[in-house]
XYZ file of C-alpha atoms in Angstrom:
605
model
C 16.214 26.560 50.205
C 16.664 23.724 47.697
C 13.995 23.690 44.972
C 13.311 20.287 43.389
C 12.175 20.507 39.784
C 10.101 17.625 38.391
C 11.675 15.137 36.006
C 10.487 15.005 32.412
C 11.901 11.704 31.115
C 13.645 8.599 32.420
C 15.418 6.445 29.828
C 17.294 3.175 30.324
C 20.220 2.297 28.055
C 19.627 -1.192 26.569
C 23.199 -2.500 26.796
C 24.631 -0.623 29.788
C 23.628 -0.199 33.471
C 22.842 3.449 32.800
C 19.803 5.655 33.219
C 19.281 9.064 31.620
C 17.048 11.660 33.245
C 15.990 15.055 31.943
C 14.331 17.839 33.855
C 12.934 21.337 33.898
C 16.319 22.493 35.178
C 17.501 22.378 31.524
C 19.902 19.510 32.245
C 20.312 15.829 31.396
C 21.941 13.486 33.890
C 23.528 10.047 33.478
C 23.251 7.561 36.389
C 24.816 4.130 37.007
C 22.540 1.828 38.992
C 25.288 -0.779 39.436
C 27.249 1.801 41.436
C 24.394 2.585 43.818
C 22.905 5.096 41.420
C 26.081 7.103 41.123
C 25.793 10.298 39.066
C 28.298 9.890 36.211
C 27.756 12.979 34.083
C 25.661 16.112 33.660
C 24.933 17.269 30.105
C 24.562 21.036 29.832
C 23.597 23.027 26.746
C 19.843 23.577 26.600
C 18.396 26.894 27.750
C 14.938 25.570 28.628
C 13.298 22.401 29.923
C 14.501 19.144 28.345
C 11.238 17.289 27.756
C 12.400 14.214 25.835
C 15.494 12.083 25.213
C 16.028 8.986 23.075
C 18.996 6.770 22.224
C 20.317 6.160 18.751
C 19.365 2.492 18.079
C 22.437 2.118 15.864
C 24.851 3.520 18.473
C 24.180 3.228 22.225
C 26.825 5.852 22.938
C 24.818 8.676 21.374
C 21.405 10.103 22.149
C 19.190 13.037 21.131
C 17.268 15.465 23.311
C 14.261 17.729 22.675
C 13.834 20.991 24.534
C 11.431 23.870 24.934
C 14.251 26.154 23.725
C 13.124 25.149 20.147
C 16.181 22.939 19.566
C 17.173 19.300 19.322
C 20.689 18.332 20.384
C 22.726 15.181 19.788
C 25.088 14.050 22.519
C 27.789 11.479 23.216
C 27.909 9.706 26.578
C 31.557 10.625 26.811
C 31.125 14.402 26.574
C 29.341 17.053 28.634
C 28.719 19.177 25.522
C 26.459 18.414 22.538
C 27.893 17.162 19.266
C 25.465 19.238 17.199
C 22.310 21.307 17.456
C 19.316 21.122 15.105
C 17.135 24.216 15.024
C 17.410 27.374 17.067
C 18.814 30.691 15.931
C 21.474 29.091 13.729
C 18.886 27.172 11.665
C 16.245 29.129 9.766
C 14.468 25.842 8.973
C 14.138 24.881 12.636
C 11.019 24.782 14.814
C 9.345 28.038 15.832
C 8.251 26.748 19.234
C 9.337 24.186 21.812
C 10.406 20.754 20.578
C 8.356 18.114 22.396
C 9.626 14.760 21.079
C 12.429 13.233 18.997
C 12.950 9.781 17.452
C 15.538 8.015 15.275
C 14.893 6.206 11.984
C 15.532 2.469 12.438
C 14.555 0.650 9.235
C 17.688 1.451 7.234
C 21.104 3.033 7.581
C 19.820 6.516 6.739
C 20.960 9.126 9.322
C 17.473 10.468 9.938
C 15.662 11.614 13.030
C 12.291 13.264 13.411
C 11.138 15.976 15.803
C 7.763 17.468 16.642
C 6.856 20.774 18.188
C 4.274 23.045 19.700
C 4.419 24.949 16.383
C 2.030 22.248 15.019
C 4.634 20.621 12.761
C 7.033 17.694 12.667
C 10.402 17.807 10.900
C 12.613 15.104 9.404
C 16.346 15.813 9.767
C 19.575 14.419 8.408
C 21.647 14.663 11.566
C 24.925 14.226 9.689
C 24.392 17.210 7.408
C 22.233 19.049 10.017
C 19.697 19.706 7.269
C 15.904 19.626 7.525
C 14.658 17.253 4.814
C 10.926 17.735 5.202
C 8.380 19.605 7.316
C 5.199 17.630 8.011
C 2.202 19.949 8.268
C -1.484 19.327 8.859
C -2.154 19.244 12.595
C -4.094 22.147 14.079
C -2.590 22.026 17.564
C 0.702 21.090 19.188
C 2.257 17.888 17.830
C 3.031 16.156 21.109
C 4.657 12.871 20.033
C 6.200 11.343 16.939
C 7.874 8.084 15.958
C 9.302 6.128 13.055
C 7.562 2.760 13.248
C 10.192 0.061 13.960
C 8.720 -2.535 11.555
C 6.680 -0.712 8.914
C 8.065 2.253 6.925
C 5.639 4.831 8.292
C 5.800 7.876 10.549
C 3.168 8.392 13.242
C 2.423 11.831 14.671
C -0.144 12.599 17.383
C -1.459 15.946 18.482
C -3.573 17.791 21.008
C -6.077 18.261 18.166
C -7.264 14.670 18.890
C -5.816 13.206 15.678
C -3.072 10.785 14.724
C -1.486 11.123 11.281
C 0.132 8.273 9.331
C 2.857 9.402 6.918
C 4.956 7.444 4.428
C 8.530 7.258 5.692
C 9.852 7.069 2.119
C 8.066 10.073 0.605
C 6.861 11.885 3.777
C 3.387 11.968 2.275
C 0.308 12.034 4.524
C -1.712 8.874 3.882
C -4.243 8.548 6.675
C -5.797 10.646 9.423
C -7.088 8.800 12.479
C -9.629 10.839 14.403
C -9.624 10.107 18.117
C -12.632 10.706 20.327
C -13.518 14.332 20.888
C -11.376 16.032 23.563
C -9.042 13.029 23.661
C -5.644 14.728 23.702
C -2.738 12.435 22.913
C 0.710 12.897 24.441
C 2.783 9.774 23.771
C 3.377 6.871 21.361
C 4.754 3.504 22.442
C 5.679 0.347 20.505
C 7.490 -2.923 21.099
C 10.577 -4.107 19.253
C 9.492 -6.019 16.148
C 5.809 -5.457 16.946
C 3.115 -4.264 14.560
C 1.270 -2.625 17.427
C 1.433 0.962 18.657
C -0.181 2.449 21.724
C -1.251 6.080 22.039
C -1.170 7.607 25.506
C -4.192 9.901 25.803
C -5.710 11.885 28.643
C -8.848 9.725 28.389
C -7.044 6.410 28.410
C -4.662 4.505 26.120
C -5.570 3.505 22.569
C -3.964 0.357 21.157
C -3.634 0.184 17.383
C -2.432 -2.799 15.394
C -0.870 -2.319 11.960
C -0.866 -5.375 9.753
C 0.715 -6.015 6.354
C -2.580 -7.113 4.894
C -1.731 -7.062 1.201
C 1.613 -8.762 0.630
C 3.786 -7.831 -2.316
C 3.766 -10.776 -4.703
C 4.064 -11.393 -8.439
C 3.479 -14.449 -10.624
C 5.140 -15.221 -13.957
C 3.784 -17.220 -16.903
C 5.047 -20.508 -15.450
C 3.237 -20.036 -12.148
C 6.369 -19.115 -10.194
C 5.622 -16.616 -7.434
C 8.108 -14.136 -6.014
C 7.101 -12.281 -2.854
C 8.541 -10.131 -0.083
C 8.658 -11.054 3.579
C 10.281 -8.221 5.527
C 13.611 -7.587 3.760
C 13.771 -11.099 2.323
C 12.571 -12.044 -1.155
C 11.282 -15.611 -1.560
C 10.369 -17.675 -4.593
C 7.869 -20.543 -4.770
C 5.633 -22.332 -7.257
C 1.885 -22.717 -7.572
C 2.089 -25.121 -10.506
C 1.928 -28.394 -8.545
C -1.586 -28.789 -7.113
C -1.020 -32.418 -6.181
C -3.042 -33.263 -3.088
C -4.189 -29.721 -2.418
C -7.374 -29.476 -0.377
C -10.504 -28.453 -2.251
C -12.895 -26.705 0.072
C -15.862 -24.272 -0.012
C -15.042 -20.612 -0.526
C -15.824 -19.337 2.981
C -19.471 -20.318 2.877
C -20.075 -19.907 -0.866
C -20.450 -22.583 -3.515
C -17.316 -21.542 -5.402
C -14.277 -23.668 -4.567
C -10.668 -22.893 -3.807
C -7.465 -24.850 -3.922
C -5.519 -24.399 -0.718
C -1.747 -24.947 -1.090
C -0.827 -24.115 2.499
C 0.959 -27.030 4.156
C 0.927 -29.069 0.946
C 2.601 -28.131 -2.317
C 2.851 -24.360 -1.816
C 6.385 -24.151 -0.454
C 8.341 -20.901 -0.203
C 11.476 -22.027 1.574
C 13.777 -20.849 -1.211
C 15.312 -17.480 -0.326
C 15.968 -15.477 -3.479
C 17.802 -12.496 -1.977
C 17.893 -10.129 0.975
C 17.413 -6.410 0.348
C 19.151 -3.587 2.162
C 15.865 -1.696 1.994
C 12.285 -2.384 2.995
C 10.121 -3.498 0.030
C 7.324 -5.294 1.797
C 4.346 -3.003 2.191
C 1.681 -2.471 -0.462
C -1.097 -1.838 2.027
C -1.440 -1.504 5.766
C -4.508 -2.416 7.737
C -5.109 -0.501 10.951
C -7.192 -2.175 13.622
C -8.278 -0.446 16.781
C -8.141 -2.675 19.851
C -9.975 -0.036 21.918
C -13.059 0.691 19.804
C -14.679 2.830 22.495
C -11.926 5.387 22.032
C -12.235 5.769 18.249
C -15.192 7.451 16.613
C -14.899 6.111 13.086
C -13.583 2.537 13.147
C -14.772 0.067 10.537
C -13.085 -3.204 9.608
C -9.928 -2.063 7.796
C -7.998 1.067 6.915
C -5.447 0.885 4.150
C -2.316 2.981 3.781
C -0.767 2.542 0.368
C 2.976 2.594 -0.116
C 4.901 3.127 -3.358
C 6.889 -0.075 -2.812
C 6.570 -2.641 -5.571
C 7.551 -6.151 -6.599
C 6.678 -7.174 -10.137
C 7.808 -9.411 -12.991
C 8.639 -7.767 -16.283
C 6.066 -8.467 -19.028
C 8.525 -10.775 -20.836
C 9.283 -12.621 -17.561
C 13.016 -12.037 -17.964
C 13.322 -10.069 -14.731
C 11.631 -9.200 -11.475
C 12.000 -5.809 -9.802
C 11.930 -5.025 -6.087
C 11.496 -1.344 -5.228
C 11.253 0.410 -1.892
C 12.827 2.919 0.472
C 14.141 4.969 -2.454
C 16.029 2.066 -4.063
C 15.381 -0.718 -6.559
C 17.036 -3.907 -7.742
C 16.277 -5.924 -10.890
C 16.839 -9.677 -10.533
C 17.113 -12.181 -13.385
C 14.098 -14.466 -13.352
C 16.082 -17.465 -14.636
C 18.766 -19.452 -12.874
C 21.125 -18.314 -11.577
C 18.957 -15.490 -10.233
C 21.432 -12.629 -9.959
C 21.001 -8.873 -9.678
C 21.017 -7.473 -13.230
C 20.654 -3.798 -12.371
C 19.999 -1.477 -9.451
C 19.579 2.210 -8.715
C 17.796 4.923 -6.777
C 14.103 5.601 -7.318
C 10.957 6.260 -5.351
C 8.883 4.542 -8.047
C 9.604 1.911 -10.683
C 7.208 0.798 -13.445
C 7.491 -1.662 -16.344
C 6.599 -1.026 -19.951
C 4.466 -3.722 -21.587
C 7.346 -4.164 -24.068
C 9.982 -4.835 -21.405
C 11.526 -1.426 -20.767
C 10.969 0.514 -17.577
C 10.769 3.992 -16.065
C 11.854 5.366 -12.687
C 10.976 8.505 -10.758
C 13.096 10.059 -8.037
C 12.494 12.991 -5.697
C 11.757 15.432 -8.511
C 9.161 15.302 -11.282
C 11.777 14.050 -13.759
C 11.108 10.550 -15.117
C 13.883 8.475 -16.668
C 13.022 5.838 -19.280
C 15.148 2.731 -19.988
C 15.021 0.031 -22.660
C 14.812 -3.721 -21.997
C 18.628 -3.901 -21.746
C 18.483 -1.362 -18.865
C 20.122 1.375 -20.978
C 18.738 4.877 -20.511
C 16.985 6.085 -23.649
C 15.125 9.226 -22.616
C 13.808 11.590 -19.974
C 10.341 13.019 -19.434
C 10.014 16.204 -17.366
C 6.335 17.211 -17.088
C 5.671 20.928 -16.407
C 3.713 20.098 -13.253
C 4.156 18.309 -9.961
C 4.095 14.541 -10.551
C 2.344 12.551 -7.840
C 2.646 9.018 -9.212
C 3.721 7.096 -12.299
C 2.189 3.866 -13.609
C 3.345 1.349 -16.210
C 1.779 -0.963 -18.773
C 0.812 -0.275 -22.368
C 1.355 3.434 -21.689
C 3.436 5.398 -19.239
C 0.820 7.092 -17.072
C 1.849 10.212 -15.147
C -0.623 11.558 -12.598
C -0.981 15.018 -11.108
C -3.611 16.172 -8.644
C -6.053 17.095 -11.445
C -5.323 14.870 -14.432
C -3.399 11.890 -15.815
C -1.190 12.075 -18.887
C -0.652 8.894 -20.920
C 2.724 8.855 -22.711
C 3.857 6.740 -25.637
C 6.837 4.727 -24.367
C 8.810 5.027 -27.593
C 8.174 8.653 -28.564
C 7.900 9.997 -24.982
C 4.966 12.216 -25.998
C 1.510 12.589 -24.474
C -1.145 10.760 -26.468
C -4.076 11.320 -24.113
C -5.025 13.308 -21.016
C -7.771 12.278 -18.593
C -9.168 14.563 -15.907
C -9.540 13.118 -12.396
C -11.316 14.440 -9.319
C -9.912 12.062 -6.680
C -6.398 10.913 -5.852
C -5.258 8.121 -8.167
C -4.108 5.034 -6.286
C -3.353 2.762 -9.220
C -3.800 2.354 -12.962
C -4.249 -1.041 -14.619
C -3.726 -1.375 -18.386
C -5.104 -4.315 -20.371
C -2.591 -6.059 -22.606
C -4.766 -6.768 -25.655
C -6.823 -3.560 -25.885
C -6.478 0.097 -24.983
C -8.629 -0.372 -21.901
C -7.434 1.300 -18.710
C -8.847 0.981 -15.198
C -8.166 4.009 -12.997
C -8.546 3.186 -9.304
C -9.040 6.251 -7.126
C -9.563 6.775 -3.429
C -13.277 6.140 -3.739
C -14.045 5.322 -7.361
C -13.186 3.053 -10.279
C -13.201 4.429 -13.820
C -12.623 2.305 -16.937
C -11.600 4.096 -20.136
C -11.002 3.251 -23.779
C -7.903 5.199 -24.845
C -8.600 4.415 -28.512
C -10.953 7.378 -28.360
C -9.579 10.910 -28.176
C -9.421 12.065 -24.566
C -10.267 8.564 -23.388
C -13.889 7.423 -23.670
C -15.344 6.602 -20.254
C -16.929 3.165 -20.424
C -18.003 2.882 -16.801
C -17.661 4.653 -13.465
C -18.223 2.928 -10.131
C -18.547 5.387 -7.263
C -17.808 4.419 -3.673
C -15.452 1.684 -4.908
C -11.950 1.532 -3.479
C -9.891 -1.035 -5.410
C -7.183 -2.748 -3.360
C -5.747 -4.867 -6.181
C -6.679 -5.772 -9.734
C -5.662 -7.594 -12.924
C -6.921 -7.756 -16.518
C -7.859 -11.247 -17.724
C -9.453 -11.975 -21.114
C -10.462 -8.327 -21.551
C -12.115 -8.546 -18.148
C -11.044 -6.508 -15.114
C -10.832 -8.661 -11.965
C -10.433 -6.725 -8.740
C -10.757 -6.788 -4.964
C -12.617 -3.975 -3.216
C -11.993 -2.499 0.221
C -14.930 -4.620 1.403
C -12.988 -7.750 0.328
C -15.261 -8.504 -2.625
C -13.710 -10.457 -5.502
C -15.371 -8.736 -8.441
C -15.203 -8.615 -12.228
C -16.305 -6.212 -14.956
C -16.315 -7.327 -18.622
C -14.777 -4.909 -21.094
C -15.541 -1.997 -18.832
C -19.121 -1.983 -20.102
C -20.929 -4.523 -17.957
C -22.163 -4.074 -14.433
C -19.682 -5.189 -11.765
C -20.335 -8.762 -10.667
C -19.273 -9.968 -7.213
C -17.965 -13.525 -7.443
C -17.349 -14.096 -3.734
C -16.474 -12.373 -0.477
C -12.991 -12.899 0.942
C -12.488 -13.309 4.695
C -9.581 -10.833 4.734
C -7.613 -8.581 2.369
C -5.461 -10.397 -0.183
C -3.192 -9.670 -3.113
C -4.351 -10.794 -6.549
C -2.264 -12.525 -9.239
C -2.831 -14.279 -12.543
C -0.663 -16.438 -14.761
C -1.071 -15.700 -18.510
C -0.527 -19.405 -19.134
C -3.749 -20.164 -17.221
C -6.041 -17.117 -17.480
C -9.043 -19.087 -16.232
C -7.633 -19.003 -12.709
C -6.581 -16.230 -10.357
C -4.477 -16.627 -7.238
C -4.823 -14.836 -3.939
C -2.297 -14.469 -1.124
C -3.080 -13.279 2.393
C -0.840 -11.574 4.949
C 0.318 -14.942 6.309
C 1.427 -15.953 2.787
C -1.284 -18.601 2.417
C -2.065 -19.118 -1.254
C -5.521 -19.739 -2.720
C -6.709 -20.350 -6.265
C -10.052 -19.249 -7.681
C -11.455 -20.575 -10.978
C -13.157 -17.847 -12.999
C -16.504 -18.396 -14.774
C -14.732 -18.288 -18.134
C -17.690 -19.366 -20.276
C -19.904 -16.713 -18.719
C -17.243 -14.035 -19.154
C -16.617 -15.055 -22.779
C -20.352 -14.915 -23.506
C -20.704 -11.463 -21.932
C -17.686 -10.165 -23.840
C -19.050 -11.373 -27.191
C -22.491 -9.891 -26.546
C -20.962 -6.527 -25.664
C -18.949 -6.617 -28.901
C -22.085 -7.392 -30.893
C -20.744 -10.793 -31.986
C -24.049 -12.559 -31.297
C -23.437 -15.625 -33.473
C -20.278 -16.463 -31.547
C -22.073 -15.671 -28.272
C -24.809 -18.204 -29.080
C -22.139 -20.809 -29.752
C -20.611 -20.197 -26.315
C -23.930 -20.151 -24.443
C -24.390 -23.959 -24.132
C -21.052 -24.219 -22.302
C -22.287 -21.957 -19.484
C -23.159 -24.131 -16.445
C -26.814 -24.217 -15.451
C -26.131 -22.579 -12.093
C -24.593 -19.567 -13.884
C -27.521 -19.012 -16.264
C -29.207 -16.721 -13.724
C -26.124 -14.498 -13.989
C -26.745 -14.369 -17.746
C -30.261 -13.195 -17.009
C -29.035 -10.446 -14.730
C -26.401 -9.418 -17.278
C -28.966 -9.170 -20.071
C -31.381 -7.302 -17.823
C -28.700 -4.712 -17.085
C -27.910 -4.072 -20.755
C -29.102 -0.640 -21.789
C -30.038 -1.960 -25.236
C -32.891 -3.988 -23.745
C -34.467 -0.828 -22.391
C -35.722 -2.781 -19.403
C -34.550 -3.318 -15.831
C -35.613 -6.629 -14.288
C -36.166 -6.996 -10.564
C -37.833 -10.425 -10.286
C -37.683 -13.813 -11.944
C -41.066 -13.065 -13.505
C -39.484 -10.050 -15.198
C -36.708 -12.277 -16.472
C -39.277 -14.691 -17.940
C -41.136 -11.856 -19.668
C -37.921 -10.636 -21.232
C -36.831 -14.093 -22.443
C -38.721 -13.765 -25.734
C -37.104 -10.394 -26.363
C -33.609 -11.746 -25.633
C -34.240 -14.569 -28.124
C -35.501 -12.039 -30.676
C -32.388 -9.891 -30.185
C -30.234 -12.982 -30.547
C -28.752 -12.949 -27.037
C -29.819 -16.477 -26.044
C -30.861 -19.578 -28.009
C -34.592 -20.330 -28.396
C -36.065 -22.406 -25.594
C -33.541 -21.297 -22.971
C -34.814 -21.786 -19.447
C -33.099 -20.038 -16.567
C -32.858 -21.856 -13.215
C -35.393 -20.969 -10.574
C -32.937 -19.388 -8.188
C -33.757 -16.530 -5.857
C -32.701 -13.187 -7.282
C -31.400 -12.243 -3.834
C -28.941 -15.132 -4.050
C -27.187 -13.267 -6.836
């Protein structure tokens, strides 16, 4: 009697009238629907059920199959036998249990594919060398589906443990864990060509997730010229000509913005096209099925190591991503001055740069792009950061190196993963942005004196301006902290995540760019910041000279600033408290005699 075994997968070939089917009979079959579903070929080689097949997007004549015999095989449509086998007895680095899914890498020409297995792991392979490049571990049950995202350089894995993991496709580092509803086992991942969305097929219904490039890579030079990445294309535009820009309220607040969109902010000039993917500095993940997710808030950010940044002397701009970098001249004609391989690229404040590859070895170059030294720390290097110092982070501490001598001048202990380090240009102030905290240090002191620590603060982007750290939090607050010693002050709330830029030629203004490449300008309260900086330095005579230039509506911020100073020994909660303290502030020399603060609600601050 004929026994019919159920099919596992049906797969259409995009450019040919062919259909592939795989089954529990260990075989793969090729059908032609134009010839009345004629069976063209049977592919034999697996010794257990073939549970998944996928075509190579770069070559429609080849495909890969995943089987419960612990192997992945690559086939040609013209042959009954496999071209190669990944895993199994001949590969010690192969899966230890059935392979459940396979997918090809699409964002570059790298010959990579990824597999996942019931052994609770996923593996990245080079199918030309037949070598396993990385094993992705972390799930606690079978990894049932995996994919390289077609638009964003990330890997998505889903498991029967009710989680989805987001990995960096460039470093294979786990960046985010998405917890699905309890007992919601996930078995498949789907996505559209060119789409930022992904759908998870779960036993309790599908979950639609949307990934958005919420923080675009952009950099501004001293002349106000902005270079930014849009997919693989690098554009250049100018923010210098405000012309007839529209002045409008800042999303419900009294502060005002200049909006260049549709007016004089034009980015039609294509600078270059990369052969790698530089675009992502942060990814927002939005759940379109909130009933299926237990933890959803407004945004989730996955940080990539890609970068786009002008050199401090504005001579060059670097674009780094996907294990490669190019340095482009910032003056006409804008040509590629240098290029190479690196997972990370950082500038020195004096114009040189450093790169880090797969290992912990860091190569240092001078401003003429000539190699001048190598740093090989005796520990695993997680990230490197540029600026006044070369900062090298491990899981437990950060070493700050002198660029010229290549020696450690300070070490700072950390308890959370370091996302970014921002160095001020004029002083030895350093802002260390972690997963959930912001620490500002003075490296003039041995071991780095901690000036302030803000817990539960995740910094998305930041810049130093006039010895003041301006930053955007994960809650989209545009915030500043003077000299690392004042309380953080929220200037306004942004409607969505943005990147932050400043032109040294106009430090009184910061620029913000959203994911749609709309550009906004925000004028800083420079008089207030200058006053706060002088008070913190003890330069009270100069502070009193600056005080009259502070607008009346900002005087209440002066009151709050003075109330928060530890030297006053008093914490004010009401306007009456402020009035009581006024005589003391005058006595201490913080404000001129007779100063009257506006009668504004404290809650409005």
